[in-house]
mmCIF file of C-alpha atoms in Angstrom:
data_model
loop_
_atom_site.group_PDB
_atom_site.id
_atom_site.type_symbol
_atom_site.label_atom_id
_atom_site.label_comp_id
_atom_site.label_asym_id
_atom_site.label_seq_id
_atom_site.Cartn_x
_atom_site.Cartn_y
_atom_site.Cartn_z
ATOM 1 C CA MET A 284 -9.403 5.953 -4.389
ATOM 2 C CA VAL A 285 -7.742 7.695 -7.290
ATOM 3 C CA ILE A 286 -9.043 9.260 -10.467
ATOM 4 C CA GLY A 287 -7.642 7.906 -13.712
ATOM 5 C CA LYS A 288 -8.201 7.895 -17.445
ATOM 6 C CA VAL A 289 -8.945 4.666 -19.282
ATOM 7 C CA ILE A 290 -6.230 3.925 -21.844
ATOM 8 C CA ASN A 291 -7.029 0.521 -23.296
ATOM 9 C CA ARG A 292 -7.771 -3.088 -22.544
ATOM 10 C CA VAL A 293 -5.364 -5.747 -21.327
ATOM 11 C CA VAL A 294 -5.404 -8.811 -23.574
ATOM 12 C CA SER A 295 -4.317 -11.965 -21.789
ATOM 13 C CA THR A 296 -5.245 -15.441 -22.943
ATOM 14 C CA ARG A 297 -3.218 -17.331 -20.339
ATOM 15 C CA LYS A 298 -4.644 -16.241 -17.015
ATOM 16 C CA TYR A 299 -6.444 -17.445 -13.904
ATOM 17 C CA ASP A 300 -9.851 -18.947 -14.591
ATOM 18 C CA SER A 301 -11.245 -16.739 -11.857
ATOM 19 C CA LEU A 302 -10.524 -13.725 -14.082
ATOM 20 C CA GLN A 303 -12.857 -14.905 -16.831
ATOM 21 C CA GLY A 304 -15.535 -12.330 -17.476
ATOM 22 C CA TYR A 305 -13.701 -9.444 -15.862
ATOM 23 C CA LYS A 306 -12.691 -6.701 -18.294
ATOM 24 C CA LEU A 307 -9.239 -5.457 -17.289
ATOM 25 C CA LEU A 308 -8.317 -1.895 -18.253
ATOM 26 C CA VAL A 309 -5.054 0.023 -18.240
ATOM 27 C CA ILE A 310 -5.531 3.278 -16.322
ATOM 28 C CA GLU A 311 -3.396 6.407 -16.337
ATOM 29 C CA PRO A 312 -3.440 8.464 -13.130
ATOM 30 C CA TYR A 313 -5.314 11.656 -13.998
ATOM 31 C CA ASP A 314 -3.381 13.926 -11.800
ATOM 32 C CA GLN A 315 0.067 12.837 -12.737
ATOM 33 C CA PRO A 316 0.044 11.292 -16.198
ATOM 34 C CA GLY A 317 3.764 10.567 -15.986
ATOM 35 C CA LYS A 318 3.234 8.327 -12.966
ATOM 36 C CA GLU A 319 3.019 4.566 -13.330
ATOM 37 C CA ARG A 320 -0.075 3.234 -15.082
ATOM 38 C CA PHE A 321 -2.005 0.456 -13.407
ATOM 39 C CA VAL A 322 -4.702 -2.076 -14.282
ATOM 40 C CA ALA A 323 -8.214 -2.257 -12.809
ATOM 41 C CA ALA A 324 -11.214 -4.505 -13.353
ATOM 42 C CA ASP A 325 -14.261 -2.852 -14.866
ATOM 43 C CA MET A 326 -17.816 -4.044 -14.355
ATOM 44 C CA ILE A 327 -19.685 -0.813 -15.069
ATOM 45 C CA GLY A 328 -18.863 -0.253 -18.716
ATOM 46 C CA ALA A 329 -16.072 2.311 -18.697
ATOM 47 C CA GLY A 330 -14.774 3.207 -22.140
ATOM 48 C CA GLU A 331 -11.449 4.423 -23.474
ATOM 49 C CA GLY A 332 -10.756 8.040 -22.642
ATOM 50 C CA GLU A 333 -13.279 8.188 -19.811
ATOM 51 C CA TYR A 334 -12.298 9.372 -16.337
ATOM 52 C CA VAL A 335 -12.928 6.817 -13.660
ATOM 53 C CA LEU A 336 -12.668 6.376 -9.922
ATOM 54 C CA VAL A 337 -10.641 3.336 -8.866
ATOM 55 C CA SER A 338 -10.600 1.606 -5.483
ATOM 56 C CA PHE A 339 -7.647 -0.530 -4.389
ATOM 57 C CA GLY A 340 -6.767 -3.319 -2.025
ATOM 58 C CA SER A 341 -9.157 -5.386 0.020
ATOM 59 C CA ALA A 342 -11.911 -2.825 -0.657
ATOM 60 C CA ALA A 343 -11.849 -3.874 -4.301
ATOM 61 C CA GLN A 344 -13.233 -7.297 -3.340
ATOM 62 C CA HIS A 345 -16.458 -5.564 -2.310
ATOM 63 C CA GLY A 346 -16.797 -4.494 -5.932
ATOM 64 C CA LEU A 347 -16.509 -8.001 -7.374
ATOM 65 C CA THR A 348 -19.304 -10.492 -7.852
ATOM 66 C CA ARG A 349 -17.078 -13.357 -6.699
ATOM 67 C CA GLU A 350 -13.656 -13.695 -5.075
ATOM 68 C CA ALA A 351 -10.788 -13.201 -7.496
ATOM 69 C CA PRO A 352 -7.122 -12.197 -7.306
ATOM 70 C CA ILE A 353 -8.012 -8.623 -8.300
ATOM 71 C CA ASP A 354 -6.675 -5.666 -6.304
ATOM 72 C CA ALA A 355 -8.228 -2.709 -8.137
ATOM 73 C CA VAL A 356 -11.754 -2.043 -9.405
ATOM 74 C CA ILE A 357 -13.393 0.853 -11.245
ATOM 75 C CA ILE A 358 -16.227 1.947 -8.952
ATOM 76 C CA GLY A 359 -17.497 5.024 -10.788
ATOM 77 C CA ILE A 360 -17.291 6.942 -14.060
ATOM 78 C CA LEU A 361 -16.923 10.700 -13.684
ATOM 79 C CA ASP A 362 -19.575 12.841 -15.338
ATOM 80 C CA GLN A 363 -16.900 15.058 -16.800
ATOM 81 C CA GLU A 364 -13.176 15.551 -16.955
ATOM 82 C CA PRO A 365 -11.910 16.779 -13.596
ATOM 83 C CA GLU A 366 -10.803 20.409 -13.378
ATOM 84 C CA ALA A 367 -7.137 20.979 -14.061
ATOM 85 C CA ARG A 368 -5.137 22.192 -11.080
ATOM 86 C CA MET B 79 -2.640 -4.634 -10.713
ATOM 87 C CA VAL B 80 0.437 -3.606 -12.610
ATOM 88 C CA ILE B 81 2.045 -4.828 -15.798
ATOM 89 C CA GLY B 82 5.641 -5.971 -15.533
ATOM 90 C CA LYS B 83 8.324 -7.873 -17.395
ATOM 91 C CA VAL B 84 9.778 -11.070 -15.983
ATOM 92 C CA ILE B 85 13.510 -10.682 -15.327
ATOM 93 C CA ASN B 86 14.647 -13.876 -13.618
ATOM 94 C CA ARG B 87 14.053 -16.268 -10.777
ATOM 95 C CA VAL B 88 14.799 -15.741 -7.098
ATOM 96 C CA VAL B 89 16.965 -18.507 -5.666
ATOM 97 C CA SER B 90 16.544 -18.949 -1.939
ATOM 98 C CA THR B 91 17.363 -22.148 -0.097
ATOM 99 C CA ARG B 92 16.683 -20.848 3.412
ATOM 100 C CA LYS B 93 13.027 -19.835 3.355
ATOM 101 C CA TYR B 94 9.643 -20.556 4.876
ATOM 102 C CA ASP B 95 8.416 -24.093 4.277
ATOM 103 C CA SER B 96 5.120 -22.607 3.104
ATOM 104 C CA LEU B 97 6.952 -21.180 0.076
ATOM 105 C CA GLN B 98 7.978 -24.608 -1.203
ATOM 106 C CA GLY B 99 6.618 -25.144 -4.684
ATOM 107 C CA TYR B 100 6.024 -21.503 -5.454
ATOM 108 C CA LYS B 101 8.208 -20.125 -8.239
ATOM 109 C CA LEU B 102 9.250 -16.601 -7.267
ATOM 110 C CA LEU B 103 10.124 -14.199 -10.089
ATOM 111 C CA VAL B 104 11.767 -10.785 -10.163
ATOM 112 C CA ILE B 105 9.543 -8.375 -12.104
ATOM 113 C CA GLU B 106 10.399 -5.017 -13.637
ATOM 114 C CA PRO B 107 7.543 -2.514 -13.886
ATOM 115 C CA TYR B 108 6.757 -2.216 -17.590
ATOM 116 C CA ASP B 109 5.817 1.373 -17.572
ATOM 117 C CA GLN B 110 8.723 2.705 -15.599
ATOM 118 C CA PRO B 111 11.674 0.356 -15.907
ATOM 119 C CA GLY B 112 13.755 2.562 -13.622
ATOM 120 C CA LYS B 113 11.296 2.064 -10.768
ATOM 121 C CA GLU B 114 11.925 -0.505 -8.068
ATOM 122 C CA ARG B 115 11.710 -4.140 -9.132
ATOM 123 C CA PHE B 116 9.584 -6.480 -7.074
ATOM 124 C CA VAL B 117 9.048 -10.218 -6.644
ATOM 125 C CA ALA B 118 5.845 -12.155 -7.398
ATOM 126 C CA ALA B 119 4.826 -15.803 -7.177
ATOM 127 C CA ASP B 120 4.062 -17.503 -10.479
ATOM 128 C CA MET B 121 1.743 -20.458 -10.864
ATOM 129 C CA ILE B 122 0.840 -20.078 -14.531
ATOM 130 C CA GLY B 123 4.187 -20.642 -16.202
ATOM 131 C CA ALA B 124 5.478 -17.171 -16.999
ATOM 132 C CA GLY B 125 8.894 -17.125 -18.634
ATOM 133 C CA GLU B 126 11.739 -14.629 -18.706
ATOM 134 C CA GLY B 127 11.023 -11.633 -20.902
ATOM 135 C CA GLU B 128 7.261 -12.149 -20.885
ATOM 136 C CA TYR B 129 4.897 -9.362 -19.885
ATOM 137 C CA VAL B 130 2.676 -10.270 -16.987
ATOM 138 C CA LEU B 131 -0.132 -8.851 -14.886
ATOM 139 C CA VAL B 132 0.567 -8.870 -11.143
ATOM 140 C CA SER B 133 -1.915 -8.514 -8.290
ATOM 141 C CA PHE B 134 -0.835 -7.340 -4.828
ATOM 142 C CA GLY B 135 -1.868 -7.475 -1.223
ATOM 143 C CA SER B 136 -4.662 -9.554 0.238
ATOM 144 C CA ALA B 137 -6.025 -10.176 -3.278
ATOM 145 C CA ALA B 138 -2.902 -12.216 -4.004
ATOM 146 C CA GLN B 139 -4.063 -14.847 -1.492
ATOM 147 C CA HIS B 140 -6.983 -15.604 -3.828
ATOM 148 C CA GLY B 141 -4.389 -16.649 -6.398
ATOM 149 C CA LEU B 142 -2.630 -19.159 -4.142
ATOM 150 C CA THR B 143 -3.560 -22.776 -3.616
ATOM 151 C CA ARG B 144 -2.838 -22.520 0.113
ATOM 152 C CA GLU B 145 -2.122 -19.707 2.592
ATOM 153 C CA ALA B 146 1.420 -18.408 2.406
ATOM 154 C CA PRO B 147 3.279 -15.203 3.308
ATOM 155 C CA ILE B 148 3.115 -14.065 -0.335
ATOM 156 C CA ASP B 149 1.916 -10.550 -1.200
ATOM 157 C CA ALA B 150 2.129 -10.566 -5.015
ATOM 158 C CA VAL B 151 1.014 -13.091 -7.632
ATOM 159 C CA ILE B 152 1.194 -13.211 -11.421
ATOM 160 C CA ILE B 153 -2.426 -13.567 -12.531
ATOM 161 C CA GLY B 154 -2.059 -13.337 -16.305
ATOM 162 C CA ILE B 155 0.462 -13.345 -19.148
ATOM 163 C CA LEU B 156 -0.094 -10.661 -21.785
ATOM 164 C CA ASP B 157 -0.569 -11.874 -25.344
ATOM 165 C CA GLN B 158 1.881 -9.272 -26.569
ATOM 166 C CA GLU B 159 4.110 -6.467 -25.381
ATOM 167 C CA PRO B 160 1.988 -3.498 -24.340
ATOM 168 C CA GLU B 161 2.007 -0.456 -26.622
ATOM 169 C CA ALA B 162 4.617 2.133 -25.758
ATOM 170 C CA ARG B 163 3.224 5.420 -24.531
ATOM 171 C CA MET C 193 -3.236 8.223 8.062
ATOM 172 C CA VAL C 194 -2.362 11.344 6.158
ATOM 173 C CA ILE C 195 -3.430 14.955 6.457
ATOM 174 C CA GLY C 196 -4.970 16.522 3.363
ATOM 175 C CA LYS C 197 -6.945 19.511 2.189
ATOM 176 C CA VAL C 198 -10.396 19.101 0.702
ATOM 177 C CA ILE C 199 -10.461 20.345 -2.902
ATOM 178 C CA ASN C 200 -13.903 19.516 -4.267
ATOM 179 C CA ARG C 201 -16.487 16.841 -4.779
ATOM 180 C CA VAL C 202 -16.402 13.977 -7.266
ATOM 181 C CA VAL C 203 -19.504 13.884 -9.442
ATOM 182 C CA SER C 204 -20.277 10.439 -10.811
ATOM 183 C CA THR C 205 -23.698 9.363 -11.966
ATOM 184 C CA ARG C 206 -22.681 5.933 -13.224
ATOM 185 C CA LYS C 207 -21.309 4.155 -10.187
ATOM 186 C CA TYR C 208 -21.812 1.185 -7.867
ATOM 187 C CA ASP C 209 -25.133 1.231 -6.030
ATOM 188 C CA SER C 210 -23.199 0.598 -2.824
ATOM 189 C CA LEU C 211 -21.682 4.075 -3.163
ATOM 190 C CA GLN C 212 -25.062 5.819 -2.966
ATOM 191 C CA GLY C 213 -25.115 8.209 -0.054
ATOM 192 C CA TYR C 214 -21.374 8.457 0.337
ATOM 193 C CA LYS C 215 -19.960 11.904 -0.419
ATOM 194 C CA LEU C 216 -16.665 11.453 -2.249
ATOM 195 C CA LEU C 217 -14.104 14.250 -1.998
ATOM 196 C CA VAL C 218 -10.880 14.997 -3.849
ATOM 197 C CA ILE C 219 -8.077 15.505 -1.323
ATOM 198 C CA GLU C 220 -4.702 17.147 -1.801
ATOM 199 C CA PRO C 221 -1.901 15.870 0.461
ATOM 200 C CA TYR C 222 -1.171 18.721 2.875
ATOM 201 C CA ASP C 223 2.471 18.130 3.196
ATOM 202 C CA GLN C 224 3.302 17.783 -0.437
ATOM 203 C CA PRO C 225 0.713 19.571 -2.547
ATOM 204 C CA GLY C 226 2.465 18.511 -5.735
ATOM 205 C CA LYS C 227 1.938 14.831 -4.902
ATOM 206 C CA GLU C 228 -0.937 12.882 -6.391
ATOM 207 C CA ARG C 229 -4.410 13.833 -5.201
ATOM 208 C CA PHE C 230 -6.708 11.087 -4.025
ATOM 209 C CA VAL C 231 -10.382 10.572 -3.259
ATOM 210 C CA ALA C 232 -11.894 9.728 0.138
ATOM 211 C CA ALA C 233 -15.429 9.174 1.413
ATOM 212 C CA ASP C 234 -16.715 11.741 3.881
ATOM 213 C CA MET C 235 -19.366 11.066 6.489
ATOM 214 C CA ILE C 236 -18.544 13.798 8.977
ATOM 215 C CA GLY C 237 -19.277 16.907 6.963
ATOM 216 C CA ALA C 238 -15.887 18.114 5.752
ATOM 217 C CA GLY C 239 -16.037 21.199 3.558
ATOM 218 C CA GLU C 240 -13.859 22.572 0.774
ATOM 219 C CA GLY C 241 -10.612 24.030 2.054
ATOM 220 C CA GLU C 242 -10.719 22.196 5.376
ATOM 221 C CA TYR C 243 -7.824 20.066 6.566
ATOM 222 C CA VAL C 244 -8.767 16.478 7.218
ATOM 223 C CA LEU C 245 -7.284 13.235 8.460
ATOM 224 C CA VAL C 246 -7.728 10.306 6.062
ATOM 225 C CA SER C 247 -7.410 6.598 6.806
ATOM 226 C CA PHE C 248 -6.702 4.073 4.051
ATOM 227 C CA GLY C 249 -7.076 0.435 3.235
ATOM 228 C CA SER C 250 -8.979 -2.131 5.233
ATOM 229 C CA ALA C 251 -9.115 0.282 8.181
ATOM 230 C CA ALA C 252 -11.390 2.511 6.110
ATOM 231 C CA GLN C 253 -14.115 -0.151 6.270
ATOM 232 C CA HIS C 254 -14.358 0.482 10.022
ATOM 233 C CA GLY C 255 -15.402 4.028 9.159
ATOM 234 C CA LEU C 256 -18.283 3.004 6.890
ATOM 235 C CA THR C 257 -21.831 2.233 7.936
ATOM 236 C CA ARG C 258 -22.008 -0.685 5.500
ATOM 237 C CA GLU C 259 -19.538 -2.597 3.309
ATOM 238 C CA ALA C 260 -18.597 -0.749 0.141
ATOM 239 C CA PRO C 261 -15.695 -0.737 -2.338
ATOM 240 C CA ILE C 262 -14.202 2.306 -0.615
ATOM 241 C CA ASP C 263 -10.518 2.354 0.366
ATOM 242 C CA ALA C 264 -10.175 5.794 2.006
ATOM 243 C CA VAL C 265 -12.302 7.617 4.568
ATOM 244 C CA ILE C 266 -12.076 11.007 6.242
ATOM 245 C CA ILE C 267 -11.958 10.233 9.969
ATOM 246 C CA GLY C 268 -11.392 13.702 11.418
ATOM 247 C CA ILE C 269 -11.378 17.404 10.606
ATOM 248 C CA LEU C 270 -8.420 19.334 11.984
ATOM 249 C CA ASP C 271 -9.196 22.249 14.271
ATOM 250 C CA GLN C 272 -6.766 24.420 12.377
ATOM 251 C CA GLU C 273 -4.327 24.366 9.488
ATOM 252 C CA PRO C 274 -1.276 22.321 10.431
ATOM 253 C CA GLU C 275 1.950 24.203 11.083
ATOM 254 C CA ALA C 276 4.161 24.638 8.065
ATOM 255 C CA ARG C 277 7.444 22.748 8.230
ATOM 256 C CA MET D 230 7.684 -8.913 -2.167
ATOM 257 C CA VAL D 231 10.875 -6.942 -2.461
ATOM 258 C CA ILE D 232 14.522 -7.848 -2.176
ATOM 259 C CA GLY D 233 16.536 -5.958 0.427
ATOM 260 C CA LYS D 234 19.812 -6.006 2.269
ATOM 261 C CA VAL D 235 19.914 -6.366 6.042
ATOM 262 C CA ILE D 236 21.515 -3.307 7.652
ATOM 263 C CA ASN D 237 21.176 -3.763 11.407
ATOM 264 C CA ARG D 238 18.842 -4.475 14.253
ATOM 265 C CA VAL D 239 16.239 -2.168 15.775
ATOM 266 C CA VAL D 240 16.686 -1.777 19.527
ATOM 267 C CA SER D 241 13.491 -0.837 21.321
ATOM 268 C CA THR D 242 12.881 -1.469 24.998
ATOM 269 C CA ARG D 243 9.503 0.255 25.185
ATOM 270 C CA LYS D 244 7.302 -1.669 22.784
ATOM 271 C CA TYR D 245 4.202 -3.832 22.518
ATOM 272 C CA ASP D 246 4.410 -7.048 24.505
ATOM 273 C CA SER D 247 3.261 -8.900 21.391
ATOM 274 C CA LEU D 248 6.587 -7.990 19.756
ATOM 275 C CA GLN D 249 8.639 -9.869 22.340
ATOM 276 C CA GLY D 250 10.743 -12.521 20.673
ATOM 277 C CA TYR D 251 10.558 -11.041 17.195
ATOM 278 C CA LYS D 252 13.891 -9.807 15.860
ATOM 279 C CA LEU D 253 13.278 -6.572 13.950
ATOM 280 C CA LEU D 254 15.754 -5.650 11.217
ATOM 281 C CA VAL D 255 16.345 -2.500 9.212
ATOM 282 C CA ILE D 256 16.316 -3.344 5.501
ATOM 283 C CA GLU D 257 17.634 -1.335 2.567
ATOM 284 C CA PRO D 258 15.863 -1.901 -0.758
ATOM 285 C CA TYR D 259 18.360 -3.747 -2.933
ATOM 286 C CA ASP D 260 17.368 -2.225 -6.168
ATOM 287 C CA GLN D 261 17.301 1.369 -5.077
ATOM 288 C CA PRO D 262 19.551 1.871 -2.088
ATOM 289 C CA GLY D 263 18.635 5.550 -1.917
ATOM 290 C CA LYS D 264 14.979 4.700 -1.375
ATOM 291 C CA GLU D 265 13.483 4.666 2.110
ATOM 292 C CA ARG D 266 14.655 1.899 4.419
ATOM 293 C CA PHE D 267 12.050 -0.153 6.232
ATOM 294 C CA VAL D 268 11.858 -2.611 9.111
ATOM 295 C CA ALA D 269 10.844 -6.282 8.911
ATOM 296 C CA ALA D 270 10.541 -9.106 11.425
ATOM 297 C CA ASP D 271 12.967 -11.968 11.008
ATOM 298 C CA MET D 272 12.302 -15.515 12.156
ATOM 299 C CA ILE D 273 14.696 -17.376 9.864
ATOM 300 C CA GLY D 274 18.035 -16.077 11.031
ATOM 301 C CA ALA D 275 18.995 -13.425 8.514
ATOM 302 C CA GLY D 276 22.293 -11.696 9.265
ATOM 303 C CA GLU D 277 23.678 -8.263 8.514
ATOM 304 C CA GLY D 278 24.662 -7.830 4.894
ATOM 305 C CA GLU D 279 22.549 -10.716 3.658
ATOM 306 C CA TYR D 280 20.025 -10.267 0.861
ATOM 307 C CA VAL D 281 16.505 -11.173 1.870
ATOM 308 C CA LEU D 282 13.011 -11.414 0.441
ATOM 309 C CA VAL D 283 10.406 -9.436 2.386
ATOM 310 C CA SER D 284 6.624 -9.791 2.252
ATOM 311 C CA PHE D 285 4.322 -6.948 3.318
ATOM 312 C CA GLY D 286 0.834 -6.296 4.543
ATOM 313 C CA SER D 287 -1.706 -8.885 5.585
ATOM 314 C CA ALA D 288 0.417 -11.603 3.958
ATOM 315 C CA ALA D 289 3.061 -10.985 6.616
ATOM 316 C CA GLN D 290 0.689 -12.369 9.265
ATOM 317 C CA HIS D 291 0.983 -15.779 7.575
ATOM 318 C CA GLY D 292 4.686 -15.662 8.400
ATOM 319 C CA LEU D 293 4.187 -15.044 12.130
ATOM 320 C CA THR D 294 3.684 -17.670 14.798
ATOM 321 C CA ARG D 295 1.056 -15.526 16.530
ATOM 322 C CA GLU D 296 -0.876 -12.338 15.711
ATOM 323 C CA ALA D 297 1.170 -9.174 16.162
ATOM 324 C CA PRO D 298 1.118 -5.605 14.831
ATOM 325 C CA ILE D 299 3.818 -6.486 12.287
ATOM 326 C CA ASP D 300 3.386 -5.542 8.618
ATOM 327 C CA ALA D 301 6.584 -6.927 7.067
ATOM 328 C CA VAL D 302 8.356 -10.269 7.430
ATOM 329 C CA ILE D 303 11.528 -11.739 5.951
ATOM 330 C CA ILE D 304 10.383 -14.887 4.178
ATOM 331 C CA GLY D 305 13.608 -16.018 2.516
ATOM 332 C CA ILE D 306 17.351 -15.422 2.385
ATOM 333 C CA LEU D 307 18.806 -15.256 -1.108
ATOM 334 C CA ASP D 308 21.561 -17.741 -1.925
ATOM 335 C CA GLN D 309 23.639 -14.966 -3.431
ATOM 336 C CA GLU D 310 23.621 -11.260 -4.146
ATOM 337 C CA PRO D 311 21.200 -10.525 -6.962
ATOM 338 C CA GLU D 312 22.664 -9.575 -10.333
ATOM 339 C CA ALA D 313 23.183 -5.873 -10.836
ATOM 340 C CA ARG D 314 20.960 -4.348 -13.524
ATOM 341 C CA MET E 222 7.298 -0.970 9.424
ATOM 342 C CA VAL E 223 9.142 2.301 9.144
ATOM 343 C CA ILE E 224 11.130 4.377 11.576
ATOM 344 C CA GLY E 225 9.973 7.947 12.101
ATOM 345 C CA LYS E 226 10.380 10.923 14.376
ATOM 346 C CA VAL E 227 7.442 12.285 16.350
ATOM 347 C CA ILE E 228 6.689 15.876 15.331
ATOM 348 C CA ASN E 229 3.531 16.868 17.188
ATOM 349 C CA ARG E 230 -0.033 15.986 17.971
ATOM 350 C CA VAL E 231 -3.049 16.192 15.664
ATOM 351 C CA VAL E 232 -5.860 18.240 17.189
ATOM 352 C CA SER E 233 -9.272 17.332 15.831
ATOM 353 C CA THR E 234 -12.507 18.009 17.666
ATOM 354 C CA ARG E 235 -14.825 16.799 14.905
ATOM 355 C CA LYS E 236 -13.926 13.170 14.418
ATOM 356 C CA TYR E 237 -15.245 9.612 14.637
ATOM 357 C CA ASP E 238 -16.326 8.609 18.133
ATOM 358 C CA SER E 239 -14.259 5.460 17.730
ATOM 359 C CA LEU E 240 -11.121 7.637 17.750
ATOM 360 C CA GLN E 241 -11.786 8.955 21.253
ATOM 361 C CA GLY E 242 -8.893 8.122 23.538
ATOM 362 C CA TYR E 243 -6.381 7.493 20.781
ATOM 363 C CA LYS E 244 -3.526 10.005 20.699
ATOM 364 C CA LEU E 245 -2.739 10.765 17.053
ATOM 365 C CA LEU E 246 0.772 11.931 16.215
ATOM 366 C CA VAL E 247 2.350 13.430 13.115
ATOM 367 C CA ILE E 248 5.423 11.416 12.158
ATOM 368 C CA GLU E 249 8.303 12.365 9.885
ATOM 369 C CA PRO E 250 10.031 9.464 8.111
ATOM 370 C CA TYR E 251 13.457 9.191 9.715
ATOM 371 C CA ASP E 252 15.299 8.135 6.672
ATOM 372 C CA GLN E 253 13.945 10.686 4.277
ATOM 373 C CA PRO E 254 12.768 13.744 6.176
ATOM 374 C CA GLY E 255 11.654 15.410 2.947
ATOM 375 C CA LYS E 256 9.186 12.593 2.263
ATOM 376 C CA GLU E 257 5.524 12.950 3.144
ATOM 377 C CA ARG E 258 4.688 13.008 6.842
ATOM 378 C CA PHE E 259 1.984 10.712 8.106
ATOM 379 C CA VAL E 260 -0.153 10.235 11.198
ATOM 380 C CA ALA E 261 -0.131 7.243 13.564
ATOM 381 C CA ALA E 262 -1.983 6.339 16.740
ATOM 382 C CA ASP E 263 0.110 6.109 19.890
ATOM 383 C CA MET E 264 -0.753 3.984 22.882
ATOM 384 C CA ILE E 265 2.703 3.579 24.399
ATOM 385 C CA GLY E 266 3.529 7.138 25.367
ATOM 386 C CA ALA E 267 5.794 8.389 22.580
ATOM 387 C CA GLY E 268 6.879 12.001 22.978
ATOM 388 C CA GLU E 269 7.871 14.734 20.567
ATOM 389 C CA GLY E 270 11.301 14.201 19.074
ATOM 390 C CA GLU E 271 11.425 10.506 19.886
ATOM 391 C CA TYR E 272 12.162 7.916 17.212
ATOM 392 C CA VAL E 273 9.426 5.365 16.820
ATOM 393 C CA LEU E 274 8.596 2.236 14.867
ATOM 394 C CA VAL E 275 5.273 2.415 13.009
ATOM 395 C CA SER E 276 3.237 -0.454 11.591
ATOM 396 C CA PHE E 277 0.696 0.105 8.801
ATOM 397 C CA GLY E 278 -2.390 -1.412 7.284
ATOM 398 C CA SER E 279 -4.375 -4.302 8.660
ATOM 399 C CA ALA E 280 -1.503 -5.147 11.036
ATOM 400 C CA ALA E 281 -2.186 -1.877 12.858
ATOM 401 C CA GLN E 282 -5.521 -3.276 14.059
ATOM 402 C CA HIS E 283 -3.589 -5.821 16.130
ATOM 403 C CA GLY E 284 -2.127 -2.870 18.031
ATOM 404 C CA LEU E 285 -5.485 -1.344 18.951
ATOM 405 C CA THR E 286 -7.612 -2.195 21.954
ATOM 406 C CA ARG E 287 -10.800 -2.012 19.868
ATOM 407 C CA GLU E 288 -11.645 -1.747 16.163
ATOM 408 C CA ALA E 289 -11.209 1.746 14.761
ATOM 409 C CA PRO E 290 -10.608 3.334 11.341
ATOM 410 C CA ILE E 291 -6.889 3.634 12.110
ATOM 411 C CA ASP E 292 -4.292 2.444 9.588
ATOM 412 C CA ALA E 293 -1.027 3.185 11.412
ATOM 413 C CA VAL E 294 0.120 2.530 14.962
ATOM 414 C CA ILE E 295 3.329 3.238 16.868
ATOM 415 C CA ILE E 296 4.489 -0.175 18.078
ATOM 416 C CA GLY E 297 7.833 0.704 19.654
ATOM 417 C CA ILE E 298 10.036 3.582 20.761
ATOM 418 C CA LEU E 299 13.684 3.292 19.756
ATOM 419 C CA ASP E 300 16.233 3.353 22.561
ATOM 420 C CA GLN E 301 18.317 5.864 20.630
ATOM 421 C CA GLU E 302 18.423 7.801 17.389
ATOM 422 C CA PRO E 303 19.196 5.440 14.524
ATOM 423 C CA GLU E 304 22.636 5.670 12.959
ATOM 424 C CA ALA E 305 22.900 8.041 10.048
ATOM 425 C CA ARG E 306 23.574 6.350 6.725
#
């Protein structure tokens, strides 16, 4: 998993029906903000600016309520901003 | 998932039969255009220059209509270009 | 797998119920400390500062006692700090 | 998937029996020739210097005729060299 | 798959029981020795300094004799050092 910061929401009208109901959020890697941002599904109510824990790959399916072509899911919201290095 | 921009179509005559009917598009990572481009299957009608959401790995199989050796699928088209950083 | 050093624990109150009981640790890649840190589940009692071996992806599920949206697991603790290059 | 250029063949006498009959080719990423080369199985007759489309991970199994510890497969040969950026 | 050079063995007394009997080796990517080293299981007798072919992810399970939380396996030993670029 990686820790990231929620940036904003992805708005996509034309998409797979199986994505309906999943909130998709743009995430910035916490540790290396210059690294590529990615998108994860959120089902636990993460908000912009919060630090979250994201799981990738086939493990992400265990965090969905039904099968969907989603490869990253927010599995936890950190209680506070992680310590800087 | 990652957000990318559709560049153009891959033209390949000699390929697996199981790829017939899948449109394969070259995608440039939105966030870091200098990073390596990749190829994703498109079944929702993405066009050149559009910004799309791509899912990778085993999750991509959930976006196909039949099993195929495809590891990346366009799952949504963004309503507008993402905000710059 | 990769070798990493345990930094500290992730504290997350709002998370998936399926994560209850799993200790989640921030890991720094041993070989390249400047590279992105990641988070792995620990079930073998790794402590801060120890060097551990981490397995990723679907293989990580084989290291869990029940299915969970976890994509990285500590599978061993090194007897001593690895040799420097 | 990624586009790569076939460099040469891997010669390995001591290997898993399940690899017998699979031609294994060293591939250079097309887009970023300085990036790490990788190895993919070829079952469609790709030759040195040709540009190919490679699929990775569990998807690669769908391109094999039997289960094998192979994580990358050439799934198509491009009709021509891709456009430079 | 990637080609790497065997550096040495990982010594870990505290580890998953399911890892017993698997020799775990530190591997340096052949092509880019400065890139992060990784660890792979070896069941075909690779020795230090040899060049090996490593398969990752779910494919690695096909190279194990029983399920284990192992995400990388040495599947072949190269007959000779690969050509320099």
